[in-house]
mmCIF file of C-alpha atoms and ligand atoms in Angstrom:
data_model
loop_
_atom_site.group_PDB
_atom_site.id
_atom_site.type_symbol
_atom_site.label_atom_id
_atom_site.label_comp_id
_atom_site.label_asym_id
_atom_site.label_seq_id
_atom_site.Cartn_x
_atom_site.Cartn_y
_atom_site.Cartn_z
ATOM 1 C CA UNK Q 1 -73.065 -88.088 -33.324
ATOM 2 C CA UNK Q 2 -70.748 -88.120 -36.464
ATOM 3 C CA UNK Q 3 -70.638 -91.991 -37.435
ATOM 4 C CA UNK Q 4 -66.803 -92.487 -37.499
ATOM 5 C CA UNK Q 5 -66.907 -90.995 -34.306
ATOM 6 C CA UNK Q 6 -69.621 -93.569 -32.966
ATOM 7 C CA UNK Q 7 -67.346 -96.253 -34.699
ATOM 8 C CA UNK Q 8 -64.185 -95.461 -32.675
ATOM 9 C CA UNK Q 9 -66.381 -95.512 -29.526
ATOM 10 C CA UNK Q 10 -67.856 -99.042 -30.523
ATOM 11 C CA UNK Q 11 -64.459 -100.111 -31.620
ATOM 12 C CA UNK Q 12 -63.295 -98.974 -27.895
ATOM 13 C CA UNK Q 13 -65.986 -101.158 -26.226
ATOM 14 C CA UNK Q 14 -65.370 -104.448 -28.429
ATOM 15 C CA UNK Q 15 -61.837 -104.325 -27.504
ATOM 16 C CA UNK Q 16 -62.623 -103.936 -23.591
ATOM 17 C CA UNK Q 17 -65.168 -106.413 -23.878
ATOM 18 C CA UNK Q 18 -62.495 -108.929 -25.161
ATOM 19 C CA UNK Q 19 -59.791 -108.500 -22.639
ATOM 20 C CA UNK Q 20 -62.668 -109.637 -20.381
ATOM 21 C CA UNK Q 21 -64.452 -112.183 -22.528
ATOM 22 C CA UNK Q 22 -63.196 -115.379 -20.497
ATOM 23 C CA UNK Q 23 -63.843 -114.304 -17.265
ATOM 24 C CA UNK Q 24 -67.306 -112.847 -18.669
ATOM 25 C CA UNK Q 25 -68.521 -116.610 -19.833
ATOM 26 C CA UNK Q 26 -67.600 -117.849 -16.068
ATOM 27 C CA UNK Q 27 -70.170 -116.228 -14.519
ATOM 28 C CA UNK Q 28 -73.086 -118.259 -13.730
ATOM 29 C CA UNK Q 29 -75.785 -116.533 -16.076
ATOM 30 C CA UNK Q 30 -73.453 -116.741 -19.090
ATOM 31 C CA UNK Q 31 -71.733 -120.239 -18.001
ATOM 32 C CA UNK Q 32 -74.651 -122.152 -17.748
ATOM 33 C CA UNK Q 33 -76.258 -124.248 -20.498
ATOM 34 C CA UNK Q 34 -78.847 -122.566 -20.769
ATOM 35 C CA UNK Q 35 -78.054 -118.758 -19.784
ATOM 36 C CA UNK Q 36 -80.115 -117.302 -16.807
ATOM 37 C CA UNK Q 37 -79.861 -114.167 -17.804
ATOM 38 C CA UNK Q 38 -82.619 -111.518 -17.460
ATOM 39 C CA UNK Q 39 -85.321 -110.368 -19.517
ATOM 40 C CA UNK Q 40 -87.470 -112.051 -22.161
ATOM 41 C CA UNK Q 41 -84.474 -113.180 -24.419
ATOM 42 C CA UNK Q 42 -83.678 -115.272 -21.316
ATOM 43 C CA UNK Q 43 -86.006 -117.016 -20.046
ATOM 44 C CA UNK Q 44 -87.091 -119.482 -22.810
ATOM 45 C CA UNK Q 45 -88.177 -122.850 -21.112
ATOM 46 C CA UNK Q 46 -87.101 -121.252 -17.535
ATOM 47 C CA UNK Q 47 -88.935 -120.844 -14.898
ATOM 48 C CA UNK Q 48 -90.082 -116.737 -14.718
ATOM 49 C CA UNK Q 49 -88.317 -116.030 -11.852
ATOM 50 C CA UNK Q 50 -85.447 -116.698 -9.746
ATOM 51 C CA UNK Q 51 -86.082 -118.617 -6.410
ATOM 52 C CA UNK Q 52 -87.740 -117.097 -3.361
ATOM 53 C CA UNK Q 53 -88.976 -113.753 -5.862
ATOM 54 C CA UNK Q 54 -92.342 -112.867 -6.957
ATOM 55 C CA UNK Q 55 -93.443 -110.727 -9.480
ATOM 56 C CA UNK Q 56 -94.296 -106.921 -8.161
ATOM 57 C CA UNK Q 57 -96.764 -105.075 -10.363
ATOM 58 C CA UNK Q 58 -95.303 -101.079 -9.211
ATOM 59 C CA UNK Q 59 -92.227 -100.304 -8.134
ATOM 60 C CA UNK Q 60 -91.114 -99.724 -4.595
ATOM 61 C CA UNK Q 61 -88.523 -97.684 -3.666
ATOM 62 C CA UNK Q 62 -85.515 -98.511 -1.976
ATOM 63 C CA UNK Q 63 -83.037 -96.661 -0.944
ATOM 64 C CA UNK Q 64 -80.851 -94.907 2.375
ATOM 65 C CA UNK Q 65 -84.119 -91.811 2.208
ATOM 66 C CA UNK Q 66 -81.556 -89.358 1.095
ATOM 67 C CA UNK Q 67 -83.271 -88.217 -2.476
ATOM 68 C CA UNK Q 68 -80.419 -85.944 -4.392
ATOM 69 C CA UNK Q 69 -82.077 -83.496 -6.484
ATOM 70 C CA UNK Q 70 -79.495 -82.698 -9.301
ATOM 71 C CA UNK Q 71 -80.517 -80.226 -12.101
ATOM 72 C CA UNK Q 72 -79.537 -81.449 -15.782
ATOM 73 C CA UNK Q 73 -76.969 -77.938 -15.922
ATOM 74 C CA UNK Q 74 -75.277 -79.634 -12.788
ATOM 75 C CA UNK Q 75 -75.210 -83.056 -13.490
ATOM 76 C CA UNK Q 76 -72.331 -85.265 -14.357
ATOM 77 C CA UNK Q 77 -70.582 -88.442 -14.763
ATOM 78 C CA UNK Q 78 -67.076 -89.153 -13.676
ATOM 79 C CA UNK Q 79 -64.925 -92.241 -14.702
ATOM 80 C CA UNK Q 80 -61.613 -92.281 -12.957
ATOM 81 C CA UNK Q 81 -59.633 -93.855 -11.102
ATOM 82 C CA UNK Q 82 -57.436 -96.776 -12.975
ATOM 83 C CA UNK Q 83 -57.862 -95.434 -16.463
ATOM 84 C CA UNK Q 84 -55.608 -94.091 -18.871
ATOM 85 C CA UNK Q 85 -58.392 -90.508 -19.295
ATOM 86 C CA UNK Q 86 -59.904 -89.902 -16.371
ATOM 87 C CA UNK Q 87 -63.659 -88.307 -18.041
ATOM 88 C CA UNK Q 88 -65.947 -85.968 -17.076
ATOM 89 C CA UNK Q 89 -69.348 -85.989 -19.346
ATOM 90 C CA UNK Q 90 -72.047 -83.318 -18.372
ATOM 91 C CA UNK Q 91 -75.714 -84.314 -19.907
ATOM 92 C CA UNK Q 92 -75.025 -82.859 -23.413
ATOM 93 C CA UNK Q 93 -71.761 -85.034 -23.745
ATOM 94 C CA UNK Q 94 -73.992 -87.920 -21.979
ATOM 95 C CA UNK Q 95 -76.919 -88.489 -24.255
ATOM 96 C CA UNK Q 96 -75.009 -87.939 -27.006
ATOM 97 C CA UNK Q 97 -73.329 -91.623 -26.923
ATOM 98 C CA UNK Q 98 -74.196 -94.197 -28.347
ATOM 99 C CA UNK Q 99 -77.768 -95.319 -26.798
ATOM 100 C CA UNK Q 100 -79.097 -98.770 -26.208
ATOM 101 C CA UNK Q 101 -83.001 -99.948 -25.738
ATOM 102 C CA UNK Q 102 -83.052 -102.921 -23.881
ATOM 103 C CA UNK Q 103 -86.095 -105.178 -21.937
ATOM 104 C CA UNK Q 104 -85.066 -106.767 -18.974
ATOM 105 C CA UNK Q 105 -85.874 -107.744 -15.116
ATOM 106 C CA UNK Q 106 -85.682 -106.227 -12.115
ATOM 107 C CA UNK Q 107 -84.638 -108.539 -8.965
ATOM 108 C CA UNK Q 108 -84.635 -106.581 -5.882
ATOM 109 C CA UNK Q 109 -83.097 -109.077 -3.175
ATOM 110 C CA UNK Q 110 -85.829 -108.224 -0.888
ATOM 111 C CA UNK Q 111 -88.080 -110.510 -2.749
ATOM 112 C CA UNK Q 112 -89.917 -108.944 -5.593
ATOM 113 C CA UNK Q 113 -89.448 -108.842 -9.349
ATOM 114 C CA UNK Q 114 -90.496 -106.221 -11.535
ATOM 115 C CA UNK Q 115 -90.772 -108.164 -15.170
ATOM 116 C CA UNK Q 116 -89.556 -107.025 -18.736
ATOM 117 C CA UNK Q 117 -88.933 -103.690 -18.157
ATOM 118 C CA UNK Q 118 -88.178 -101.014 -21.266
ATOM 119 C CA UNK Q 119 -85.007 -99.260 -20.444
ATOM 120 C CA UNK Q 120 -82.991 -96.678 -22.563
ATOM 121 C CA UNK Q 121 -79.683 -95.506 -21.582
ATOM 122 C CA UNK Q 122 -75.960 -95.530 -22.479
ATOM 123 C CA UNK Q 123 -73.884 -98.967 -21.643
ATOM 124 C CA UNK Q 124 -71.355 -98.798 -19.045
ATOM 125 C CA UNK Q 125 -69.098 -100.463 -21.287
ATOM 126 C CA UNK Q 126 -69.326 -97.495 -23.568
ATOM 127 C CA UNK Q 127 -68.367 -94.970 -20.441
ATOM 128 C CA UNK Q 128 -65.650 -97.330 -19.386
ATOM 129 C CA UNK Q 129 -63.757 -97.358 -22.937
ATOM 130 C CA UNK Q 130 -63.801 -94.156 -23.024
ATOM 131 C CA UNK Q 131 -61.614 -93.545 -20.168
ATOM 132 C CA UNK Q 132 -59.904 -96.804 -21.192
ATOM 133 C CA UNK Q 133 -58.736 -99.058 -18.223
ATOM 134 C CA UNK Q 134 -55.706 -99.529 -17.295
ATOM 135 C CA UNK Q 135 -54.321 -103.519 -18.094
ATOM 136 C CA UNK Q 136 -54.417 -103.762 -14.550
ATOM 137 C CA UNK Q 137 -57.885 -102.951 -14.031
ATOM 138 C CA UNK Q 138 -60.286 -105.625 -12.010
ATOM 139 C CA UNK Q 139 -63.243 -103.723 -10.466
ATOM 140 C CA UNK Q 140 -66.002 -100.820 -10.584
ATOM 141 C CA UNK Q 141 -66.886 -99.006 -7.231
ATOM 142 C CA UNK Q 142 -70.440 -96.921 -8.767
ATOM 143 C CA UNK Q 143 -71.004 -93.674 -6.959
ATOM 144 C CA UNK Q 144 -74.408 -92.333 -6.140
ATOM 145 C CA UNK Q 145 -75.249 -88.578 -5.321
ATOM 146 C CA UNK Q 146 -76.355 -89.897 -2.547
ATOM 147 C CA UNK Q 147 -73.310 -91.207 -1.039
ATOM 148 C CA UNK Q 148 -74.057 -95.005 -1.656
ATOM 149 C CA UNK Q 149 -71.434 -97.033 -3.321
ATOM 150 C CA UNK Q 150 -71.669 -100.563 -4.906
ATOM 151 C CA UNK Q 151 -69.002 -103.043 -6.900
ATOM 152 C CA UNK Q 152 -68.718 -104.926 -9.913
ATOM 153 C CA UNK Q 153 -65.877 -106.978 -10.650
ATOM 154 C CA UNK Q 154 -65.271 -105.998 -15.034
ATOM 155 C CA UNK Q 155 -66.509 -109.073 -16.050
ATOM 156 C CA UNK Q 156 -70.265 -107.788 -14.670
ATOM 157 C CA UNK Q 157 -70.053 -104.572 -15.228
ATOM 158 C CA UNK Q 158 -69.141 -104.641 -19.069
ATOM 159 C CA UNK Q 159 -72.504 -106.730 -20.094
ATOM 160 C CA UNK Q 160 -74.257 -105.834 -22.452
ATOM 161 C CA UNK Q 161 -77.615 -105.505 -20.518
ATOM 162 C CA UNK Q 162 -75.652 -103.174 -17.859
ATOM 163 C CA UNK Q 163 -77.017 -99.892 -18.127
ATOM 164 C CA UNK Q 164 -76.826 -96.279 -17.430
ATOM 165 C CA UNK Q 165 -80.668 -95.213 -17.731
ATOM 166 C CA UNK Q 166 -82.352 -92.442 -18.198
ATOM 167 C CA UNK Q 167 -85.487 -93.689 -19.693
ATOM 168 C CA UNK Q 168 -87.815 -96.588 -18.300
ATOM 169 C CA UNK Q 169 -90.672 -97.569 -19.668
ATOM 170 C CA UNK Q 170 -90.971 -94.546 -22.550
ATOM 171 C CA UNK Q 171 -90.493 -92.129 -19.701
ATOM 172 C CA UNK Q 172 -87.683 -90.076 -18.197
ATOM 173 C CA UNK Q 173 -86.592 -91.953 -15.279
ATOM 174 C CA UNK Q 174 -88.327 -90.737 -11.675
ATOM 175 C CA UNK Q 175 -85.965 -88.937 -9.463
ATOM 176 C CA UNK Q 176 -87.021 -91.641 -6.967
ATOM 177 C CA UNK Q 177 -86.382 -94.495 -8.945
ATOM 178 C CA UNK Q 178 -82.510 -92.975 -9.343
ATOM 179 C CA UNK Q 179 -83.091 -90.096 -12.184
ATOM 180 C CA UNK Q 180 -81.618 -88.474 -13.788
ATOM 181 C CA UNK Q 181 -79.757 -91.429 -14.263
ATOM 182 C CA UNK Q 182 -78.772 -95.139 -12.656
ATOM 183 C CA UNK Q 183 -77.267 -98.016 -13.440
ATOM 184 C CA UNK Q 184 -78.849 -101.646 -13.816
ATOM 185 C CA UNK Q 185 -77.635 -105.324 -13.043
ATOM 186 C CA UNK Q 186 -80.045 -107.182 -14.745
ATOM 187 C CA UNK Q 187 -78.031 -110.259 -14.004
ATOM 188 C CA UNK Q 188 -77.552 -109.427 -10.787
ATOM 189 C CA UNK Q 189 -79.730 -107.812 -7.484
ATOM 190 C CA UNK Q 190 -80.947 -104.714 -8.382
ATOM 191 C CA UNK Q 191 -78.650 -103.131 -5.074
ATOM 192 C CA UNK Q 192 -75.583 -103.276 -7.255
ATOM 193 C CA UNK Q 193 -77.501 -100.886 -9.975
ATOM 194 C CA UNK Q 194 -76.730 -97.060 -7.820
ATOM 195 C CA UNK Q 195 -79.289 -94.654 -8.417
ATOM 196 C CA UNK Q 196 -78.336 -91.204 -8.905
ATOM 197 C CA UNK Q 197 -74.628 -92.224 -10.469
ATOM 198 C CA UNK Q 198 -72.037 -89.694 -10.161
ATOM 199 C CA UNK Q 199 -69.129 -91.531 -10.761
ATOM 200 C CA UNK Q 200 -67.733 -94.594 -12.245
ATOM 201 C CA UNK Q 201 -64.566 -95.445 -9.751
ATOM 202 C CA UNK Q 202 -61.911 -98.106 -11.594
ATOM 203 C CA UNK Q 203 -60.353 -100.276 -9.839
ATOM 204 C CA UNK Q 204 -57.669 -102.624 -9.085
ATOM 205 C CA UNK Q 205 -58.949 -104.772 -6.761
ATOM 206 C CA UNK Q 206 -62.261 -105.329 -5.262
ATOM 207 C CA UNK Q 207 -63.722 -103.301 -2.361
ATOM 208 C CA UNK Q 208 -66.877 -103.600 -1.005
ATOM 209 C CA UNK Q 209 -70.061 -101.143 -1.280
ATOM 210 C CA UNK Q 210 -72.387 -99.652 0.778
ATOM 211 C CA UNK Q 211 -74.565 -103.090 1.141
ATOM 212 C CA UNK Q 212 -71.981 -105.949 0.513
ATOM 213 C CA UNK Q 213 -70.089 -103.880 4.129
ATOM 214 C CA UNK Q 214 -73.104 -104.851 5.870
ATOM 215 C CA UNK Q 215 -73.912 -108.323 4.783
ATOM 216 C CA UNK Q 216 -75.217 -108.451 1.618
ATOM 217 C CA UNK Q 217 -73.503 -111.115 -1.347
ATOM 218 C CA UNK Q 218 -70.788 -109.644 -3.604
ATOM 219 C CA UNK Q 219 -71.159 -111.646 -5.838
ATOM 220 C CA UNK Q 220 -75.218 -111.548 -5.874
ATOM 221 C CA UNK Q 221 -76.353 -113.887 -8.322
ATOM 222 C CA UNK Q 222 -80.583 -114.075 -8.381
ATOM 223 C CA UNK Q 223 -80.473 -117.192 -9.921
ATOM 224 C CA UNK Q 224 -78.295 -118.670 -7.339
ATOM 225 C CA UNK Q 225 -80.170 -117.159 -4.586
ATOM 226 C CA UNK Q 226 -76.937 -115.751 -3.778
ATOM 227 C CA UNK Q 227 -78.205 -112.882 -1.441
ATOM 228 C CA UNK Q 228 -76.239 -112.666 1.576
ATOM 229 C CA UNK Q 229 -72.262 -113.273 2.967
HETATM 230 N N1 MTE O 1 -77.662 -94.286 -4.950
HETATM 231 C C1 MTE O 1 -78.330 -95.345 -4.456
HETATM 232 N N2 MTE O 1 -78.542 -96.388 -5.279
HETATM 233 C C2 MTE O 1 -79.200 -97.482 -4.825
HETATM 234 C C3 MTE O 1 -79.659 -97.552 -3.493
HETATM 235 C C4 MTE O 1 -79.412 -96.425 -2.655
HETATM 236 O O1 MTE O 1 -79.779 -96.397 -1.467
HETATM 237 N N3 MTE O 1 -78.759 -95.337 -3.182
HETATM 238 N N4 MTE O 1 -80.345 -98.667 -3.075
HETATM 239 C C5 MTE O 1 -80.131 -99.907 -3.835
HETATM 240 C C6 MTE O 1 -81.087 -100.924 -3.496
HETATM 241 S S1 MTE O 1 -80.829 -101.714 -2.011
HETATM 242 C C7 MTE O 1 -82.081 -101.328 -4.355
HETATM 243 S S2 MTE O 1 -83.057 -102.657 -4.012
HETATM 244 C C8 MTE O 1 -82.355 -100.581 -5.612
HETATM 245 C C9 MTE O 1 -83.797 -100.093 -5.569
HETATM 246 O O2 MTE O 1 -84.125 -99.348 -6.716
HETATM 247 P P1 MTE O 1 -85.574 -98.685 -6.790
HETATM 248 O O3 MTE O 1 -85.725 -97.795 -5.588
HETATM 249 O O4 MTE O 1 -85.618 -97.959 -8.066
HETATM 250 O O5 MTE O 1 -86.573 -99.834 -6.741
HETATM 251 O O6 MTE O 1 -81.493 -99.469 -5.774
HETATM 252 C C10 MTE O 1 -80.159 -99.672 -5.341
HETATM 253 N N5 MTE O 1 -79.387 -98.514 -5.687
HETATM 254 MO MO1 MO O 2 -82.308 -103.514 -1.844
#
């Protein structure tokens, strides 16, 4: 990607980020003293792992047992709803963003951790200021091939640790685990990362997903053992 090109996409993301920068150090992981965060950066002096998880060697998978199987020359990624430009990014648009390596933990809410994970992917802060929100913007509602929906107020979904992958661990992300591509929560239960993502839905209020209709925490803090409504 051209570099002034890059530089008016980073120069997009800063300025979301800032609109949302108070609300962002509220939440409990960035609020706290010392930041409970996810991944190795995070947990210096903490204890490993939120309350009532243990540490999971493989991966299960979880999901509503409807796999999508979408070929690269199919794929894309919406981001609509309250934005000024609605966009539409097949793969070749996609993985030519900006890209971001990260390390960082999995917390699945059903009670295992999966530890310092290598991800590569695209921020969803990037996707988001491309489209640029409207002022009026609050929320994310993530699509999934699949049908499965989950919600993010802005002040969670513009971290910089929240992902679109394609890439774990040096490899191209299983079509199980969500590939082509998903999004992560690190700071959050993995349930509010959808596999398979379609489309980025803005918002302007909050309205619930697949999981918080049924019972599960919106707000779904790990460190808080914040897990159910
Ligand atoms: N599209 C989609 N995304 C989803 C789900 C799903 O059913 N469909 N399940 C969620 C739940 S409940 C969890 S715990 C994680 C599991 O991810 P994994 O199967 O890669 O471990 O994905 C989340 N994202
Ligand atoms: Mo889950």
């Amino acid at each position: 990607m051209p570099e002034d090109k890059e530089g008016r996409i980073v120069d997009a993301r800063m300025k979301l980020r800032q609109r949302f920068q108070q609300r962002m150090q509220k939440t409990p992981s960035a609020a706290d003293a010392r930041p409970q965060g996810s991944g190795p950066a995070n947990r210096h002096g903490m204890p490993k792992l939120p309350v009532g998880q243990t540490v999971t060697r493989g991966w299960p998978v979880l999901d509503l047992g409807r796999m999508p199987d979408v070929p690269l020359s199919k794929w894309e990624l919406v981001v609509d709803g309250a934005v000024e430009e609605p966009v539409r990014l097949a793969w070749k648009d996609f993985i030519a963003l900006p890209q971001t390596k990260d390390v960082s933990d999995f917390h699945c809410v059903t009670t295992w951790s999966k530890l310092d994970v290598p991800w590569e992917g695209v921020q969803l802060s990037t996707v988001l200021a491309l489209a640029r929100p409207l002022p009026e913007a609050t929320h994310v509602t993530t699509h999934g091939y699949d049908g499965y929906t989950t919600n993010l107020p802005l002040e969670e979904a513009l971290k910089d640790d929240v992902l679109l992958v394609h890439t774990a661990e040096g490899q191209p992300l299983p079509v199980e685990h969500g590939g082509p591509v998903r999004v992560i929560t690190p700071q959050l239960y993995a349930w509010k990362g959808a596999k398979w993502v379609r489309r980025i839905e803005v918002l302007t209020h909050d309205r619930l997903g697949f999981w918080e209709l049924r019972g599960y925490s919106n707000t779904a803090h790990p460190w808080r053992d914040d897990r159910y409504s």
